[in-house]
Short mmCIF file of C-alpha atoms (C1' of nucleotides) in Angstrom, two decimals:
data_model
loop_
_atom_site.label_atom_id
_atom_site.label_comp_id
_atom_site.label_asym_id
_atom_site.label_seq_id
_atom_site.Cartn_x
_atom_site.Cartn_y
_atom_site.Cartn_z
CA MET X 1 166.70 148.16 166.56
CA ALA X 2 163.61 148.55 168.68
CA ARG X 3 165.83 148.99 171.73
CA GLN X 4 162.63 150.18 173.37
CA VAL X 5 163.73 153.49 174.76
CA THR X 6 161.55 155.54 177.09
CA GLY X 7 161.20 159.22 176.57
CA SER X 8 162.81 161.77 174.31
CA ALA X 9 165.64 162.46 176.76
CA GLU X 10 167.07 159.03 176.19
CA VAL X 11 166.90 159.42 172.42
CA ALA X 12 168.67 162.75 172.71
CA GLU X 13 171.30 161.30 175.03
CA LYS X 14 172.07 158.35 172.76
CA LEU X 15 172.31 160.56 169.71
CA ALA X 16 174.47 163.04 171.62
CA VAL X 17 176.93 160.35 172.64
CA ALA X 18 177.07 159.02 169.09
CA ILE X 19 177.80 162.52 167.85
CA HIS X 20 180.34 163.13 170.57
CA GLU X 21 182.12 159.88 169.73
CA HIS X 22 182.22 160.78 166.05
CA ARG X 23 180.06 157.87 165.03
CA LEU X 24 177.72 160.43 163.51
CA PRO X 25 179.84 162.87 161.49
CA PRO X 26 178.80 166.49 160.95
CA GLY X 27 176.24 166.85 158.21
CA THR X 28 174.65 163.43 158.70
CA LYS X 29 170.93 163.46 158.03
CA LEU X 30 168.87 162.28 160.95
CA ASN X 31 165.68 160.95 159.43
CA GLU X 32 162.83 160.98 161.92
CA ASP X 33 161.27 157.71 160.81
CA GLU X 34 164.63 155.97 160.71
CA VAL X 35 165.70 157.11 164.15
CA GLY X 36 162.28 156.22 165.50
CA GLU X 37 162.50 152.72 164.12
CA ILE X 38 166.00 152.21 165.51
CA PHE X 39 164.94 153.20 169.02
CA GLY X 40 161.45 151.76 168.84
CA VAL X 41 159.57 155.00 169.41
CA SER X 42 157.32 157.18 167.33
CA ARG X 43 158.29 160.30 165.47
CA THR X 44 156.73 162.40 168.22
CA VAL X 45 159.38 161.28 170.66
CA VAL X 46 162.17 161.53 168.13
CA ARG X 47 161.20 165.07 167.25
CA ALA X 48 161.31 166.12 170.89
CA GLY X 49 164.77 164.64 171.22
CA LEU X 50 165.99 166.34 168.06
CA GLN X 51 164.66 169.66 169.26
CA GLN X 52 166.60 169.28 172.47
CA LEU X 53 169.77 168.58 170.52
CA ALA X 54 169.05 171.57 168.32
CA HIS X 55 168.96 173.77 171.42
CA GLU X 56 172.38 172.44 172.28
CA HIS X 57 173.57 173.22 168.76
CA LEU X 58 174.43 169.59 168.14
CA VAL X 59 171.96 169.28 165.28
CA ASP X 60 170.70 171.74 162.73
CA LEU X 61 166.93 171.82 162.20
CA LYS X 62 166.06 173.00 158.73
CA ARG X 63 162.41 173.70 158.15
CA ASN X 64 160.75 171.14 155.88
CA ARG X 65 164.19 169.65 155.27
CA GLY X 66 164.89 167.73 158.45
CA ALA X 67 167.58 167.40 161.10
CA PHE X 68 171.30 167.20 160.40
CA VAL X 69 174.27 166.79 162.66
CA ALA X 70 175.60 170.32 163.03
CA LYS X 71 178.59 171.57 161.10
CA PRO X 72 180.01 174.44 163.17
CA SER X 73 181.49 177.25 161.13
CA VAL X 74 184.98 178.59 161.70
CA ARG X 75 183.41 181.59 163.38
CA GLU X 76 181.42 179.36 165.68
CA ALA X 77 184.53 177.34 166.48
CA ARG X 78 186.32 180.47 167.63
CA GLU X 79 183.33 181.55 169.71
CA VAL X 80 183.04 178.18 171.42
CA PHE X 81 186.64 178.25 172.54
CA GLU X 82 186.34 181.89 173.52
CA ALA X 83 183.44 180.95 175.78
CA ARG X 84 185.29 177.99 177.21
CA SER X 85 188.28 180.19 178.00
CA LEU X 86 186.00 182.46 180.01
CA LEU X 87 184.29 179.69 181.96
CA GLU X 88 186.67 176.82 182.49
CA PRO X 89 189.81 178.31 184.05
CA THR X 90 187.87 180.01 186.83
CA THR X 91 185.83 176.86 187.31
CA ALA X 92 189.00 174.80 187.63
CA ARG X 93 190.13 177.25 190.28
CA SER X 94 186.91 176.71 192.21
CA ALA X 95 187.25 172.97 191.85
CA ALA X 96 190.75 173.07 193.31
CA LEU X 97 189.32 174.63 196.45
CA ARG X 98 186.58 172.02 196.82
CA ALA X 99 187.93 168.75 195.47
CA GLY X 100 187.86 165.89 197.96
CA LYS X 101 189.53 162.50 197.89
CA ALA X 102 186.55 160.91 196.17
CA ASP X 103 186.60 163.54 193.47
CA ILE X 104 190.28 162.97 192.76
CA ALA X 105 189.75 159.22 192.60
CA LYS X 106 186.93 159.63 190.15
CA LEU X 107 189.00 161.87 187.93
CA ARG X 108 191.88 159.40 187.97
CA ALA X 109 189.52 156.58 186.97
CA HIS X 110 188.26 158.82 184.22
CA VAL X 111 191.72 159.40 182.77
CA GLU X 112 192.45 155.71 183.22
CA ALA X 113 189.42 154.79 181.10
CA GLU X 114 190.41 157.35 178.53
CA HIS X 115 193.87 155.82 178.13
CA ALA X 116 192.37 152.34 177.95
CA ALA X 117 190.04 153.43 175.16
CA LEU X 118 192.97 154.94 173.31
CA ALA X 119 194.99 151.76 173.77
CA GLU X 120 192.34 149.64 172.14
CA GLY X 121 191.95 152.08 169.30
CA ASP X 122 188.51 153.38 170.25
CA ASP X 123 189.32 156.98 169.43
CA GLY X 124 185.71 158.07 169.56
CA ARG X 125 185.20 156.83 173.08
CA ALA X 126 188.49 158.33 174.18
CA LEU X 127 187.44 161.67 172.79
CA HIS X 128 184.12 161.46 174.59
CA LEU X 129 185.80 160.64 177.90
CA SER X 130 188.30 163.40 177.35
CA GLY X 131 185.39 165.78 176.98
CA THR X 132 183.38 164.64 179.96
CA PHE X 133 186.50 165.09 182.05
CA HIS X 134 185.97 168.81 181.68
CA THR X 135 182.34 168.49 182.69
CA GLU X 136 183.42 166.59 185.77
CA ILE X 137 185.61 169.50 186.84
CA ALA X 138 182.62 171.81 186.74
CA ARG X 139 180.62 169.34 188.77
CA ILE X 140 183.31 169.27 191.43
CA ALA X 141 183.21 173.06 191.50
CA LYS X 142 179.52 172.69 192.46
CA GLN X 143 178.42 174.99 189.68
CA ASP X 144 175.58 173.22 187.93
CA THR X 145 174.65 176.18 185.80
CA ILE X 146 178.16 176.66 184.49
CA ALA X 147 178.55 172.89 184.23
CA GLU X 148 175.64 172.77 181.83
CA PHE X 149 177.18 175.43 179.63
CA ILE X 150 180.49 173.60 179.65
CA THR X 151 178.81 170.32 178.78
CA GLN X 152 177.29 171.94 175.74
CA LEU X 153 180.53 173.64 174.74
CA VAL X 154 182.44 170.39 175.10
CA SER X 155 179.99 168.60 172.83
CA ARG X 156 180.25 171.33 170.27
CA SER X 157 184.03 171.16 170.58
CA SER X 158 183.79 167.52 169.58
CA LEU X 159 182.07 168.54 166.36
CA ILE X 160 184.67 171.22 165.82
CA ILE X 161 187.42 168.66 166.29
CA ALA X 162 185.74 166.36 163.80
CA LEU X 163 185.79 169.13 161.24
CA TYR X 164 188.96 171.05 161.86
CA TRP X 165 191.40 168.77 163.61
CA GLU X 166 193.74 166.75 161.50
CA ARG X 167 196.41 165.46 163.86
CA ARG X 168 194.24 163.08 165.84
CA ALA X 169 197.30 161.10 166.78
CA ALA X 170 197.98 163.59 169.55
CA LEU X 171 194.45 163.09 170.86
CA CYS X 172 194.79 164.46 174.35
CA GLU X 173 197.98 162.49 174.66
CA SER X 174 199.11 165.67 176.28
CA HIS X 175 199.23 165.14 179.98
CA ALA X 176 197.26 168.24 180.71
CA HIS X 177 194.57 166.24 182.45
CA ASP X 178 197.12 164.58 184.71
CA ALA X 179 198.62 167.93 185.54
CA LEU X 180 195.16 169.25 186.30
CA ILE X 181 194.43 166.40 188.67
CA ARG X 182 197.69 167.04 190.52
CA ALA X 183 196.83 170.71 190.89
CA LEU X 184 193.35 169.86 192.18
CA GLU X 185 194.72 167.28 194.59
CA SER X 186 197.17 169.74 196.13
CA GLY X 187 194.50 172.41 196.24
CA ASP X 188 196.63 174.75 194.19
CA ALA X 189 193.98 177.04 192.72
CA ASP X 190 196.39 179.24 190.79
CA GLU X 191 198.03 176.23 189.20
CA ALA X 192 194.70 174.63 188.32
CA GLU X 193 193.52 177.80 186.63
CA ALA X 194 196.79 178.20 184.73
CA VAL X 195 196.87 174.59 183.58
CA MET X 196 193.30 174.73 182.36
CA LYS X 197 193.92 177.95 180.52
CA SER X 198 196.95 176.61 178.72
CA HIS X 199 195.21 173.31 178.01
CA LEU X 200 192.40 175.10 176.26
CA LEU X 201 194.84 177.25 174.33
CA ASP X 202 196.65 174.09 173.24
CA LEU X 203 193.42 172.62 171.98
CA TYR X 204 192.48 175.77 170.16
CA THR X 205 195.83 176.28 168.45
CA SER X 206 195.85 172.67 167.32
CA LEU X 207 192.83 173.37 165.13
CA ASP X 208 193.20 174.10 161.46
CA LEU X 209 190.49 176.69 161.00
CA ARG X 210 190.36 176.82 157.23
CA ASP X 211 188.54 173.94 155.55
CA ALA X 212 185.67 171.60 156.47
CA PRO X 213 185.83 167.98 155.29
CA SER X 214 183.36 165.26 156.17
CA GLN X 215 182.83 161.55 155.48
CA PRO X 216 179.20 160.48 155.97
CA ARG X 217 178.15 156.95 156.87
CA THR X 218 174.82 155.22 157.07
CA LEU X 219 172.80 156.22 160.09
CA LYS X 220 172.01 152.73 161.31
CA GLU X 221 175.62 151.60 161.11
CA ALA X 222 176.77 154.50 163.23
CA LEU X 223 174.09 154.06 165.88
CA THR X 224 174.19 150.30 166.33
CA GLY X 225 177.98 150.13 166.22
CA MET M 1 142.53 185.02 171.42
CA ALA M 2 143.45 182.70 168.57
CA ARG M 3 146.14 185.16 167.61
CA GLN M 4 147.04 182.53 165.03
CA VAL M 5 150.70 182.06 165.73
CA THR M 6 152.97 180.06 163.44
CA GLY M 7 155.40 177.63 164.94
CA SER M 8 156.53 176.76 168.40
CA ALA M 9 159.28 179.38 168.42
CA GLU M 10 156.72 182.14 168.52
CA VAL M 11 154.82 180.52 171.37
CA ALA M 12 158.07 180.16 173.29
CA GLU M 13 159.02 183.76 172.59
CA LYS M 14 155.69 185.18 173.73
CA LEU M 15 155.71 183.12 176.89
CA ALA M 16 159.34 184.07 177.53
CA VAL M 17 158.55 187.78 177.27
CA ALA M 18 155.56 187.37 179.57
CA ILE M 19 157.76 185.61 182.10
CA HIS M 20 160.51 188.17 181.72
CA GLU M 21 158.05 191.01 182.27
CA HIS M 22 156.69 189.35 185.38
CA ARG M 23 153.24 188.89 183.93
CA LEU M 24 153.67 185.20 184.60
CA PRO M 25 155.00 184.80 188.14
CA PRO M 26 157.20 181.86 189.17
CA GLY M 27 155.18 178.74 189.86
CA THR M 28 152.35 179.53 187.43
CA LYS M 29 150.93 176.42 185.82
CA LEU M 30 151.09 176.49 182.05
CA ASN M 31 148.26 174.28 180.91
CA GLU M 32 148.86 172.94 177.43
CA ASP M 33 145.27 173.14 176.27
CA GLU M 34 144.85 176.60 177.68
CA VAL M 35 148.01 177.98 176.10
CA GLY M 36 147.09 176.31 172.84
CA GLU M 37 143.68 177.91 172.81
CA ILE M 38 145.08 181.34 173.60
CA PHE M 39 147.53 181.21 170.71
CA GLY M 40 145.30 179.25 168.36
CA VAL M 41 147.57 176.25 167.95
CA SER M 42 147.41 172.63 168.96
CA ARG M 43 149.06 171.03 171.94
CA THR M 44 151.79 169.67 169.69
CA VAL M 45 153.08 173.14 169.00
CA VAL M 46 152.65 174.27 172.59
CA ARG M 47 154.59 171.31 173.87
CA ALA M 48 157.50 172.07 171.57
CA GLY M 49 157.57 175.64 172.82
CA LEU M 50 157.43 174.56 176.44
CA GLN M 51 160.29 172.16 175.88
CA GLN M 52 162.37 174.99 174.51
CA LEU M 53 161.62 177.11 177.55
CA ALA M 54 162.44 174.19 179.80
CA HIS M 55 165.81 173.94 178.16
CA GLU M 56 166.35 177.60 179.01
CA HIS M 57 165.30 176.91 182.59
CA LEU M 58 162.40 179.32 182.31
CA VAL M 59 159.83 176.60 182.93
CA ASP M 60 159.92 173.42 184.92
CA LEU M 61 158.62 170.31 183.17
CA LYS M 62 157.31 167.80 185.68
CA ARG M 63 156.49 164.42 184.22
CA ASN M 64 152.76 163.75 184.09
CA ARG M 65 152.25 166.97 186.02
CA GLY M 66 152.75 169.66 183.43
CA ALA M 67 154.74 172.82 182.88
CA PHE M 68 155.26 175.51 185.50
CA VAL M 69 157.07 178.81 185.38
CA ALA M 70 160.38 178.06 187.06
CA LYS M 71 161.13 179.00 190.65
CA PRO M 72 164.92 179.28 190.87
CA SER M 73 166.36 178.18 194.18
CA VAL M 74 168.71 180.33 196.20
CA ARG M 75 171.53 178.08 195.08
CA GLU M 76 170.55 178.54 191.46
CA ALA M 77 170.34 182.29 191.95
CA ARG M 78 173.92 182.37 193.16
CA GLU M 79 175.07 180.21 190.28
CA VAL M 80 173.38 182.38 187.70
CA PHE M 81 175.11 185.49 188.93
CA GLU M 82 178.39 183.63 189.24
CA ALA M 83 178.10 182.67 185.58
CA ARG M 84 177.18 186.19 184.57
CA SER M 85 180.19 187.56 186.42
CA LEU M 86 182.40 185.26 184.37
CA LEU M 87 180.89 186.09 181.02
CA GLU M 88 179.68 189.67 181.00
CA PRO M 89 182.62 191.81 182.13
CA THR M 90 184.95 190.34 179.51
CA THR M 91 182.20 190.64 176.92
CA ALA M 92 181.72 194.30 177.80
CA ARG M 93 185.45 194.75 177.28
CA SER M 94 185.17 193.21 173.81
CA ALA M 95 182.19 195.38 173.02
CA ALA M 96 184.12 198.51 173.94
CA LEU M 97 186.69 197.63 171.29
CA ARG M 98 184.10 197.07 168.58
CA ALA M 99 181.21 199.43 169.26
CA GLY M 100 180.40 201.76 166.38
CA LYS M 101 178.23 204.86 166.24
CA ALA M 102 175.16 202.86 165.30
CA ASP M 103 175.67 200.55 168.24
CA ILE M 104 175.90 203.44 170.68
CA ALA M 105 172.78 205.03 169.24
CA LYS M 106 170.87 201.80 169.59
CA LEU M 107 171.93 201.43 173.21
CA ARG M 108 170.89 204.99 173.97
CA ALA M 109 167.49 204.38 172.44
CA HIS M 110 167.26 201.26 174.54
CA VAL M 111 167.90 203.11 177.79
CA GLU M 112 165.52 205.81 176.61
CA ALA M 113 162.71 203.26 176.19
CA GLU M 114 163.52 201.78 179.55
CA HIS M 115 163.14 205.13 181.29
CA ALA M 116 159.92 205.78 179.41
CA ALA M 117 158.47 202.48 180.53
CA LEU M 118 159.45 203.26 184.12
CA ALA M 119 157.86 206.69 183.85
CA GLU M 120 154.51 205.26 182.84
CA GLY M 121 154.71 202.67 185.57
CA ASP M 122 155.22 199.65 183.35
CA ASP M 123 157.77 198.04 185.62
CA GLY M 124 157.62 194.70 183.82
CA ARG M 125 158.52 196.18 180.48
CA ALA M 126 161.26 198.28 182.05
CA LEU M 127 162.73 195.18 183.60
CA HIS M 128 162.63 193.37 180.29
CA LEU M 129 164.36 196.23 178.49
CA SER M 130 166.90 196.45 181.25
CA GLY M 131 167.68 192.81 180.67
CA THR M 132 167.90 192.90 176.90
CA PHE M 133 170.35 195.76 177.28
CA HIS M 134 172.85 193.21 178.50
CA THR M 135 172.12 190.92 175.56
CA GLU M 136 172.72 193.84 173.26
CA ILE M 137 176.22 194.30 174.66
CA ALA M 138 177.06 190.71 173.81
CA ARG M 139 175.74 191.22 170.32
CA ILE M 140 177.98 194.22 169.85
CA ALA M 141 180.91 192.11 171.00
CA LYS M 142 180.09 189.81 168.07
CA GLN M 143 179.97 186.76 170.29
CA ASP M 144 176.79 184.95 169.39
CA THR M 145 177.57 181.90 171.45
CA ILE M 146 178.21 183.89 174.60
CA ALA M 147 175.28 186.14 173.75
CA GLU M 148 172.98 183.16 173.83
CA PHE M 149 174.20 182.17 177.26
CA ILE M 150 173.79 185.70 178.53
CA THR M 151 170.28 185.90 177.12
CA GLN M 152 169.35 182.82 179.06
CA LEU M 153 171.03 184.05 182.23
CA VAL M 154 169.29 187.40 181.96
CA SER M 155 165.90 185.72 181.65
CA ARG M 156 166.62 183.56 184.64
CA SER M 157 167.76 186.66 186.50
CA SER M 158 164.35 188.11 185.91
CA LEU M 159 162.79 185.13 187.67
CA ILE M 160 165.29 185.49 190.47
CA ILE M 161 164.40 189.15 190.82
CA ALA M 162 160.72 188.25 190.95
CA LEU M 163 161.43 185.92 193.84
CA TYR M 164 164.17 187.54 195.84
CA TRP M 165 164.10 191.22 195.16
CA GLU M 166 162.08 193.41 197.45
CA ARG M 167 163.19 196.97 196.78
CA ARG M 168 161.83 197.23 193.27
CA ALA M 169 161.73 200.98 193.60
CA ALA M 170 165.40 201.11 192.71
CA LEU M 171 164.73 199.14 189.56
CA CYS M 172 167.87 199.83 187.59
CA GLU M 173 167.45 203.45 188.51
CA SER M 174 171.16 203.18 189.00
CA HIS M 175 172.90 204.80 186.10
CA ALA M 176 175.14 201.87 185.47
CA HIS M 177 173.79 201.49 181.95
CA ASP M 178 174.55 205.10 181.16
CA ALA M 179 178.06 204.72 182.51
CA LEU M 180 178.48 201.60 180.41
CA ILE M 181 177.42 203.39 177.26
CA ARG M 182 179.92 206.17 177.94
CA ALA M 183 182.71 203.64 178.40
CA LEU M 184 181.78 201.87 175.18
CA GLU M 185 181.57 205.14 173.29
CA SER M 186 185.04 206.20 174.35
CA GLY M 187 186.39 202.73 173.64
CA ASP M 188 187.65 202.43 177.20
CA ALA M 189 187.78 198.64 177.56
CA ASP M 190 189.08 198.64 181.13
CA GLU M 191 186.34 201.00 182.24
CA ALA M 192 183.64 199.01 180.46
CA GLU M 193 184.77 195.81 182.13
CA ALA M 194 184.95 197.46 185.54
CA VAL M 195 181.55 199.10 185.25
CA MET M 196 179.91 195.85 184.16
CA LYS M 197 181.52 193.95 186.99
CA SER M 198 180.35 196.41 189.62
CA HIS M 199 176.90 196.63 188.03
CA LEU M 200 176.46 192.88 188.35
CA LEU M 201 177.74 192.94 191.91
CA ASP M 202 175.22 195.68 192.69
CA LEU M 203 172.41 193.58 191.31
CA TYR M 204 173.54 190.51 193.19
CA THR M 205 173.94 192.22 196.54
CA SER M 206 170.51 193.82 196.22
CA LEU M 207 168.95 190.37 196.38
CA ASP M 208 167.54 188.99 199.58
CA LEU M 209 168.51 185.37 199.22
CA ARG M 210 166.47 183.89 202.04
CA ASP M 211 162.76 183.41 201.31
CA ALA M 212 160.63 182.75 198.24
CA PRO M 213 157.18 184.38 197.98
CA SER M 214 154.83 184.24 195.00
CA GLN M 215 151.44 185.61 193.92
CA PRO M 216 149.87 183.60 191.09
CA ARG M 217 147.36 185.00 188.58
CA THR M 218 145.23 183.42 185.92
CA LEU M 219 147.13 182.40 182.82
CA LYS M 220 144.86 184.08 180.31
CA GLU M 221 144.89 187.37 182.12
CA ALA M 222 148.67 187.49 182.17
CA LEU M 223 149.12 186.55 178.51
CA THR M 224 146.51 188.76 176.96
CA GLY M 225 147.37 191.75 179.09
"C1'" DT J 1 172.86 167.41 124.04
"C1'" DG J 2 171.48 170.27 127.63
"C1'" DA J 3 168.36 172.77 130.26
"C1'" DA J 4 163.89 173.54 132.07
"C1'" DC J 5 159.59 171.96 133.63
"C1'" DA J 6 156.42 168.80 135.75
"C1'" DA J 7 154.80 164.77 138.11
"C1'" DG J 8 155.62 161.67 141.79
"C1'" DC J 9 157.61 160.43 145.97
"C1'" DT J 10 159.68 161.24 150.20
"C1'" DT J 11 159.85 163.69 154.47
"C1'" DC J 12 158.42 167.05 157.53
"C1'" DG J 13 154.63 170.06 160.23
"C1'" DT J 14 150.49 169.96 162.67
"C1'" DA J 15 146.30 168.20 164.44
"C1'" DT J 16 143.78 164.77 166.65
"C1'" DA J 17 142.83 160.41 169.11
"C1'" DC J 18 143.75 157.18 172.60
"C1'" DA J 19 146.18 155.37 176.62
"C1'" DA J 20 148.60 156.20 180.98
"C1'" DT J 21 149.22 158.76 185.05
"C1'" DC J 22 148.25 161.80 188.69
"C1'" DA J 23 145.50 164.55 191.93
"C1'" DA J 24 141.53 165.64 194.17
"C1'" DA J 25 137.01 164.50 195.82
"C1'" DG J 26 133.95 161.35 198.05
"C1'" DG J 27 132.82 157.38 200.85
"C1'" DC J 28 133.63 154.13 204.45
"C1'" DA J 29 135.24 152.55 208.71
"C1'" DA J 30 137.34 153.34 213.16
"C1'" DT D 1 135.35 163.74 213.23
"C1'" DT D 2 139.41 161.99 211.13
"C1'" DG D 3 142.19 159.12 208.49
"C1'" DC D 4 142.57 156.04 204.64
"C1'" DC D 5 141.10 154.01 200.55
"C1'" DT D 6 138.67 154.11 196.23
"C1'" DT D 7 137.07 156.21 192.43
"C1'" DT D 8 136.55 159.74 189.15
"C1'" DG D 9 137.93 163.59 186.57
"C1'" DA D 10 141.45 166.07 184.37
"C1'" DT D 11 145.91 166.42 182.16
"C1'" DT D 12 149.84 164.73 180.21
"C1'" DG D 13 152.55 161.09 177.11
"C1'" DT D 14 152.61 158.79 172.90
"C1'" DA D 15 151.03 157.19 168.54
"C1'" DT D 16 148.96 157.89 164.23
"C1'" DA D 17 146.74 160.36 160.35
"C1'" DC D 18 146.52 163.91 157.13
"C1'" DG D 19 148.06 168.00 154.64
"C1'" DA D 20 152.10 170.69 152.95
"C1'" DA D 21 156.61 171.47 151.35
"C1'" DG D 22 160.83 170.03 149.09
"C1'" DC D 23 163.73 166.93 146.41
"C1'" DT D 24 164.21 163.71 142.57
"C1'" DT D 25 163.73 162.06 138.30
"C1'" DG D 26 161.98 161.58 133.85
"C1'" DT D 27 160.35 163.88 129.89
"C1'" DT D 28 160.08 167.45 126.54
"C1'" DC D 29 161.56 171.19 123.84
"C1'" DA D 30 165.01 174.24 122.11
#
DNA sequence: TGAACAAGCTTCGTATACAATCAAAGGCAA
DNA sequence: TTGCCTTTGATTGTATACGAAGCTTGTTCA
């Protein structure tokens, strides 16, 4: 508690990571006083952070009711992946044309860390790393504007996975990311685009877009864990 | 003044329209007290609105300095149109497959209003309508997520136009929007996609991406006008 | 026994107050 | 006169206080 955080951006970031790592399940109430106490800031700062997350569709702000971790609908889930399918393949293509040795190394380290997290059973962290991998691609493509959209879509995808994905065992155990790195390394733009496209399709078809379970926990437990 | 506005969303919306209509040029300082007085709300509400606009890249929030209407860089200008070229053509295709009579009528009315505004010399309003036309397409395509992105990109495009577009005379005098409506009406998806793509390219190539002028005005004058 | 109403409590929405920071103006010395 | 430093004014960042809205729970009446 009282981790003494400066500024609303940091609050938003910490909450976003917790959401992305499934430590804060969809539907969780985010009490302003409680969050403020945990981070050692006043409600003013917390509110600003929550508003930022609301803009990113990570939390739902209900008037006079409070903030809740968002629960994307089936419709929204489809739209998110539709948007990703428009943005990411072309971005992967661009990245293939620009990726340097340093970029490739960074991506490899990224996948490395993801596998390590999986190995030690930290599924949440693995999922988060798996997501930021996509953001990294956009960064390599030197498209900050698109990268920001993708970052948001990836976060929302994490919520969608929390709600609609049952077979977590296969959590990105697919070697799509490895294949993507190889395509980027060899500068094969067509291949990179194709791999990304099929990777996204894989993700999408592995969703069970029918029901919406959820298992809430206490806020403090999730955040300090 | 003291138009007695409720909530930060309304403040953000009014400022966004003013920016979109070029009544608030890039670089304009948005003083919190001043904006609050104009709308009859406290700084708390104004700040929330400004944060929202910052998230949409319409204003720049500089720590301890205040809020300023954003001045997109040349790099950002390119990225915005790159993103639009990824999202909008495909969305226009979708819209062509879904557009009903009511949708077409609404679009026609939209273009109508745009021409009327041009006729009476209200270039700002014409520009705004020209932009929301694109948002409307996304709405018809029933893609709210993508529509939100496009809305943001359109607003940013307006700032880009304010900075980098000299030949305002040709302000969407092109009949691209008419052609688009015809394609949607006949359900010709290929044509809709092609027209949108070339329309965006037209816009992009009409920019002079070299310098960045600006002519500030007083805040109150722009908002109450 | 069950449903409806009401009182109390919790939580949010907004305003205001105070502290921190920055920028510009003024003074001093070279 | 010019350059630098100090000081002062203005504006933002954060905290807190107060009013409003919603949820909960306990009671009452059918």
